[in-house]
Tab-separated table of N, CA, C and O in Angstrom:
chain	number	residue	atom	x	y	z
A	1	MET	N	0.826	-1.190	0.000
A	1	MET	CA	0.000	0.000	0.000
A	1	MET	C	0.872	1.257	0.000
A	1	MET	O	0.548	2.225	-0.657
A	2	LEU	N	1.967	1.213	0.717
A	2	LEU	CA	2.859	2.368	0.759
A	2	LEU	C	3.425	2.651	-0.631
A	2	LEU	O	3.486	3.791	-1.057
A	3	GLY	N	3.793	1.590	-1.361
A	3	GLY	CA	4.319	1.758	-2.710
A	3	GLY	C	3.290	2.363	-3.652
A	3	GLY	O	3.609	3.194	-4.486
A	4	ALA	N	2.066	1.956	-3.512
A	4	ALA	CA	0.999	2.490	-4.366
A	4	ALA	C	0.793	3.969	-4.092
A	4	ALA	O	0.588	4.763	-5.004
A	5	ARG	N	0.854	4.343	-2.832
A	5	ARG	CA	0.680	5.753	-2.474
A	5	ARG	C	1.833	6.593	-3.029
A	5	ARG	O	1.615	7.660	-3.594
A	6	ALA	N	3.040	6.108	-2.898
A	6	ALA	CA	4.197	6.829	-3.429
A	6	ALA	C	4.091	6.930	-4.948
A	6	ALA	O	4.441	7.957	-5.528
A	7	GLY	N	3.592	5.875	-5.581
A	7	GLY	CA	3.424	5.898	-7.033
A	7	GLY	C	2.401	6.932	-7.456
A	7	GLY	O	2.590	7.647	-8.429
A	8	ARG	N	1.329	7.029	-6.717
A	8	ARG	CA	0.278	8.003	-7.030
A	8	ARG	C	0.796	9.432	-6.844
A	8	ARG	O	0.535	10.303	-7.675
A	9	GLU	N	1.533	9.644	-5.787
A	9	GLU	CA	2.081	10.985	-5.545
A	9	GLU	C	3.057	11.371	-6.647
A	9	GLU	O	3.047	12.509	-7.121
A	10	ARG	N	3.873	10.410	-7.071
A	10	ARG	CA	4.838	10.688	-8.141
A	10	ARG	C	4.094	10.983	-9.448
A	10	ARG	O	4.457	11.884	-10.190
A	11	TYR	N	3.046	10.202	-9.716
A	11	TYR	CA	2.232	10.432	-10.908
A	11	TYR	C	1.648	11.843	-10.899
A	11	TYR	O	1.689	12.556	-11.899
A	12	GLN	N	1.098	12.250	-9.770
A	12	GLN	CA	0.514	13.586	-9.667
A	12	GLN	C	1.572	14.670	-9.848
A	12	GLN	O	1.315	15.710	-10.448
A	13	GLN	N	2.763	14.425	-9.355
A	13	GLN	CA	3.858	15.382	-9.512
A	13	GLN	C	4.220	15.528	-10.996
A	13	GLN	O	4.366	16.653	-11.498
A	14	ILE	N	4.339	14.400	-11.685
A	14	ILE	CA	4.676	14.438	-13.111
A	14	ILE	C	3.551	15.092	-13.911
A	14	ILE	O	3.802	15.929	-14.792
A	15	ALA	N	2.312	14.738	-13.616
A	15	ALA	CA	1.169	15.318	-14.327
A	15	ALA	C	1.096	16.826	-14.105
A	15	ALA	O	0.816	17.587	-15.041
A	16	GLY	N	1.350	17.260	-12.902
A	16	GLY	CA	1.326	18.694	-12.613
A	16	GLY	C	2.400	19.441	-13.376
A	16	GLY	O	2.162	20.532	-13.907
A	17	LYS	N	3.591	18.853	-13.454
A	17	LYS	CA	4.683	19.488	-14.198
A	17	LYS	C	4.357	19.546	-15.684
A	17	LYS	O	4.618	20.555	-16.348
A	18	ALA	N	3.758	18.476	-16.206
A	18	ALA	CA	3.377	18.452	-17.624
A	18	ALA	C	2.350	19.542	-17.925
A	18	ALA	O	2.441	20.229	-18.947
A	19	GLN	N	1.385	19.719	-17.059
A	19	GLN	CA	0.383	20.771	-17.254
A	19	GLN	C	1.029	22.152	-17.186
A	19	GLN	O	0.682	23.050	-17.961
A	20	GLN	N	1.974	22.306	-16.295
A	20	GLN	CA	2.677	23.590	-16.165
A	20	GLN	C	3.438	23.899	-17.456
A	20	GLN	O	3.390	25.024	-17.957
A	21	VAL	N	4.110	22.898	-18.001
A	21	VAL	CA	4.857	23.095	-19.245
A	21	VAL	C	3.891	23.417	-20.383
A	21	VAL	O	4.139	24.319	-21.181
A	22	TRP	N	2.778	22.680	-20.472
A	22	TRP	CA	1.816	22.892	-21.554
A	22	TRP	C	1.238	24.302	-21.532
A	22	TRP	O	0.973	24.895	-22.574
A	23	ARG	N	1.042	24.860	-20.350
A	23	ARG	CA	0.470	26.209	-20.238
A	23	ARG	C	1.492	27.314	-20.524
A	23	ARG	O	1.115	28.483	-20.666
A	24	ASP	N	2.744	26.976	-20.641
A	24	ASP	CA	3.793	27.963	-20.921
A	24	ASP	C	3.509	28.611	-22.281
A	24	ASP	O	3.288	27.915	-23.270
A	25	PRO	N	3.496	29.936	-22.350
A	25	PRO	CA	3.199	30.632	-23.615
A	25	PRO	C	4.152	30.242	-24.753
A	25	PRO	O	3.735	30.187	-25.913
A	26	ARG	N	5.388	29.942	-24.432
A	26	ARG	CA	6.335	29.533	-25.482
A	26	ARG	C	5.927	28.192	-26.086
A	26	ARG	O	6.016	27.996	-27.297
A	27	VAL	N	5.477	27.289	-25.242
A	27	VAL	CA	5.035	25.979	-25.718
A	27	VAL	C	3.767	26.145	-26.542
A	27	VAL	O	3.622	25.537	-27.614
A	28	GLN	N	2.853	26.967	-26.082
A	28	GLN	CA	1.613	27.200	-26.826
A	28	GLN	C	1.894	27.828	-28.188
A	28	GLN	O	1.254	27.481	-29.183
A	29	ASP	N	2.868	28.734	-28.241
A	29	ASP	CA	3.234	29.361	-29.507
A	29	ASP	C	3.783	28.326	-30.479
A	29	ASP	O	3.400	28.296	-31.650
A	30	LYS	N	4.660	27.467	-29.999
A	30	LYS	CA	5.234	26.424	-30.864
A	30	LYS	C	4.154	25.430	-31.301
A	30	LYS	O	4.167	24.968	-32.447
A	31	ALA	N	3.240	25.112	-30.428
A	31	ALA	CA	2.147	24.201	-30.782
A	31	ALA	C	1.276	24.825	-31.870
A	31	ALA	O	0.860	24.138	-32.815
A	32	ALA	N	1.004	26.106	-31.761
A	32	ALA	CA	0.203	26.798	-32.776
A	32	ALA	C	0.939	26.835	-34.113
A	32	ALA	O	0.327	26.640	-35.172
A	33	GLN	N	2.247	27.067	-34.067
A	33	GLN	CA	3.042	27.065	-35.295
A	33	GLN	C	3.018	25.685	-35.956
A	33	GLN	O	2.852	25.573	-37.170
A	34	ALA	N	3.170	24.651	-35.155
A	34	ALA	CA	3.151	23.282	-35.679
A	34	ALA	C	1.787	22.966	-36.291
A	34	ALA	O	1.704	22.351	-37.360
A	35	GLN	N	0.729	23.402	-35.636
A	35	GLN	CA	-0.620	23.164	-36.152
A	35	GLN	C	-0.794	23.854	-37.505
A	35	GLN	O	-1.388	23.280	-38.423
A	36	GLN	N	-0.274	25.045	-37.653
A	36	GLN	CA	-0.387	25.777	-38.916
A	36	GLN	C	0.385	25.070	-40.025
A	36	GLN	O	-0.103	24.943	-41.145
A	37	VAL	N	1.585	24.597	-39.716
A	37	VAL	CA	2.387	23.879	-40.710
A	37	VAL	C	1.659	22.612	-41.158
A	37	VAL	O	1.590	22.314	-42.354
A	38	VAL	N	1.108	21.876	-40.206
A	38	VAL	CA	0.383	20.648	-40.546
A	38	VAL	C	-0.813	20.968	-41.432
A	38	VAL	O	-1.073	20.270	-42.422
A	39	LYS	N	-1.536	22.027	-41.122
A	39	LYS	CA	-2.688	22.415	-41.937
A	39	LYS	C	-2.256	22.757	-43.363
A	39	LYS	O	-2.881	22.308	-44.325
A	40	GLU	N	-1.180	23.518	-43.497
A	40	GLU	CA	-0.693	23.886	-44.825
A	40	GLU	C	-0.270	22.655	-45.614
A	40	GLU	O	-0.593	22.519	-46.799
A	41	LYS	N	0.455	21.749	-44.966
A	41	LYS	CA	0.916	20.535	-45.646
A	41	LYS	C	-0.264	19.638	-46.029
A	41	LYS	O	-0.253	19.025	-47.094
A	42	ALA	N	-1.265	19.565	-45.177
A	42	ALA	CA	-2.452	18.762	-45.496
A	42	ALA	C	-3.183	19.359	-46.696
A	42	ALA	O	-3.642	18.615	-47.578
A	43	ASP	N	-3.275	20.679	-46.749
A	43	ASP	CA	-3.916	21.333	-47.895
A	43	ASP	C	-3.135	21.042	-49.177
A	43	ASP	O	-3.729	20.746	-50.214
A	44	GLN	N	-1.800	21.113	-49.101
A	44	GLN	CA	-0.960	20.824	-50.265
A	44	GLN	C	-1.133	19.371	-50.706
A	44	GLN	O	-1.248	19.087	-51.902
A	45	ALA	N	-1.159	18.463	-49.754
A	45	ALA	CA	-1.334	17.047	-50.079
A	45	ALA	C	-2.691	16.811	-50.723
A	45	ALA	O	-2.808	16.030	-51.683
A	46	GLY	N	-3.705	17.494	-50.235
A	46	GLY	CA	-5.035	17.369	-50.826
A	46	GLY	C	-5.051	17.830	-52.268
A	46	GLY	O	-5.695	17.201	-53.124
A	47	GLN	N	-4.354	18.908	-52.552
A	47	GLN	CA	-4.283	19.406	-53.923
A	47	GLN	C	-3.579	18.402	-54.835
A	47	GLN	O	-4.008	18.162	-55.962
A	48	VAL	N	-2.494	17.822	-54.342
A	48	VAL	CA	-1.765	16.830	-55.140
A	48	VAL	C	-2.658	15.638	-55.435
A	48	VAL	O	-2.704	15.145	-56.563
A	49	VAL	N	-3.389	15.175	-54.434
A	49	VAL	CA	-4.291	14.034	-54.635
A	49	VAL	C	-5.360	14.385	-55.669
A	49	VAL	O	-5.641	13.592	-56.571
A	50	LYS	N	-5.950	15.562	-55.560
A	50	LYS	CA	-6.968	15.978	-56.530
A	50	LYS	C	-6.404	15.998	-57.944
A	50	LYS	O	-7.047	15.543	-58.887
A	51	GLU	N	-5.180	16.546	-58.091
A	51	GLU	CA	-4.556	16.602	-59.412
A	51	GLU	C	-4.284	15.203	-59.952
A	51	GLU	O	-4.518	14.933	-61.134
A	52	LYS	N	-3.802	14.309	-59.092
A	52	LYS	CA	-3.510	12.932	-59.528
A	52	LYS	C	-4.790	12.218	-59.935
A	52	LYS	O	-4.811	11.522	-60.949
A	53	VAL	N	-5.849	12.384	-59.148
A	53	VAL	CA	-7.118	11.743	-59.473
A	53	VAL	C	-7.658	12.294	-60.781
A	53	VAL	O	-8.127	11.548	-61.645
A	54	ALA	N	-7.598	13.609	-60.960
A	54	ALA	CA	-8.098	14.230	-62.184
A	54	ALA	C	-7.295	13.759	-63.394
A	54	ALA	O	-7.882	13.431	-64.431
A	55	SER	N	-5.976	13.703	-63.271
A	55	SER	CA	-5.162	13.284	-64.411
A	55	SER	C	-5.330	11.790	-64.684
A	55	SER	O	-5.325	11.365	-65.829
A	56	ALA	N	-5.500	10.991	-63.656
A	56	ALA	CA	-5.714	9.558	-63.850
A	56	ALA	C	-7.069	9.315	-64.497
A	56	ALA	O	-7.206	8.448	-65.353
A	57	GLY	N	-8.052	10.080	-64.115
A	57	GLY	CA	-9.386	9.925	-64.682
A	57	GLY	C	-9.445	10.337	-66.134
A	57	GLY	O	-10.115	9.709	-66.946
A	58	SER	N	-8.720	11.387	-66.500
A	58	SER	CA	-8.772	11.870	-67.873
A	58	SER	C	-7.863	11.078	-68.798
A	58	SER	O	-8.112	10.989	-69.984
A	59	SER	N	-6.821	10.440	-68.271
A	59	SER	CA	-5.894	9.697	-69.125
A	59	SER	C	-6.142	8.201	-69.088
A	59	SER	O	-5.507	7.453	-69.798
A	60	ASN	N	-7.089	7.749	-68.302
A	60	ASN	CA	-7.358	6.325	-68.159
A	60	ASN	C	-8.478	5.925	-69.104
A	60	ASN	O	-9.626	6.279	-68.910
A	61	ASP	N	-8.137	5.184	-70.148
A	61	ASP	CA	-9.134	4.708	-71.118
A	61	ASP	C	-9.651	3.371	-70.613
A	61	ASP	O	-8.956	2.378	-70.634
A	62	HIS	N	-10.881	3.337	-70.170
A	62	HIS	CA	-11.460	2.132	-69.590
A	62	HIS	C	-11.798	1.076	-70.639
A	62	HIS	O	-12.092	-0.050	-70.295
A	63	SER	N	-11.766	1.407	-71.931
A	63	SER	CA	-12.137	0.430	-72.940
A	63	SER	C	-10.976	-0.489	-73.300
A	63	SER	O	-11.170	-1.547	-73.852
A	64	SER	N	-9.746	-0.088	-73.019
A	64	SER	CA	-8.611	-0.950	-73.331
A	64	SER	C	-8.239	-1.751	-72.102
A	64	SER	O	-8.388	-1.299	-70.979
A	65	THR	N	-7.746	-2.948	-72.365
A	65	THR	CA	-7.341	-3.812	-71.256
A	65	THR	C	-5.990	-4.402	-71.557
A	65	THR	O	-5.567	-4.498	-72.717
A	66	THR	N	-5.305	-4.804	-70.526
A	66	THR	CA	-4.060	-5.524	-70.677
A	66	THR	C	-4.399	-6.975	-70.956
A	66	THR	O	-5.349	-7.497	-70.368
A	67	PRO	N	-3.663	-7.647	-71.852
A	67	PRO	CA	-3.990	-9.057	-72.123
A	67	PRO	C	-4.074	-9.859	-70.842
A	67	PRO	O	-3.230	-9.737	-69.964
A	68	GLY	N	-5.112	-10.660	-70.740
A	68	GLY	CA	-5.296	-11.494	-69.554
A	68	GLY	C	-6.046	-10.818	-68.444
A	68	GLY	O	-6.257	-11.395	-67.391
A	69	THR	N	-6.481	-9.573	-68.614
A	69	THR	CA	-7.241	-8.871	-67.594
A	69	THR	C	-8.575	-8.445	-68.178
A	69	THR	O	-8.762	-8.431	-69.394
A	70	THR	N	-9.459	-8.068	-67.322
A	70	THR	CA	-10.764	-7.602	-67.778
A	70	THR	C	-10.895	-6.098	-67.655
A	70	THR	O	-11.919	-5.545	-67.981
A	71	GLY	N	-9.859	-5.438	-67.151
A	71	GLY	CA	-9.908	-3.990	-67.039
A	71	GLY	C	-11.008	-3.488	-66.142
A	71	GLY	O	-11.558	-2.435	-66.345
A	72	GLY	N	-11.341	-4.291	-65.134
A	72	GLY	CA	-12.382	-3.892	-64.203
A	72	GLY	C	-13.772	-4.263	-64.690
A	72	GLY	O	-14.750	-4.061	-64.013
A	73	LYS	N	-13.879	-4.821	-65.892
A	73	LYS	CA	-15.168	-5.231	-66.449
A	73	LYS	C	-15.335	-6.712	-66.192
A	73	LYS	O	-14.400	-7.493	-66.251
A	74	LEU	N	-16.543	-7.096	-65.909
A	74	LEU	CA	-16.816	-8.512	-65.711
A	74	LEU	C	-16.863	-9.216	-67.047
A	74	LEU	O	-17.366	-8.652	-68.024
A	75	PRO	N	-16.366	-10.448	-67.135
A	75	PRO	CA	-16.359	-11.173	-68.426
A	75	PRO	C	-17.763	-11.512	-68.891
A	75	PRO	O	-18.696	-11.553	-68.213
């Protein structure tokens, strides 16, 4: 029981320090910067995917098939 109590106190000490660090304005500023970078990169990735899908759709002739395949069509 004594070990469990010491473990709980240590846990609370670590949790309190983590909350203190998280509330630090410098940490919040860096977190906001990271969030902005992730948003920008996600937007860029979305654009690339849209372009790839559009180019694949316009250049993909569904009527031709590779020998031995059905090209997505049922026999």
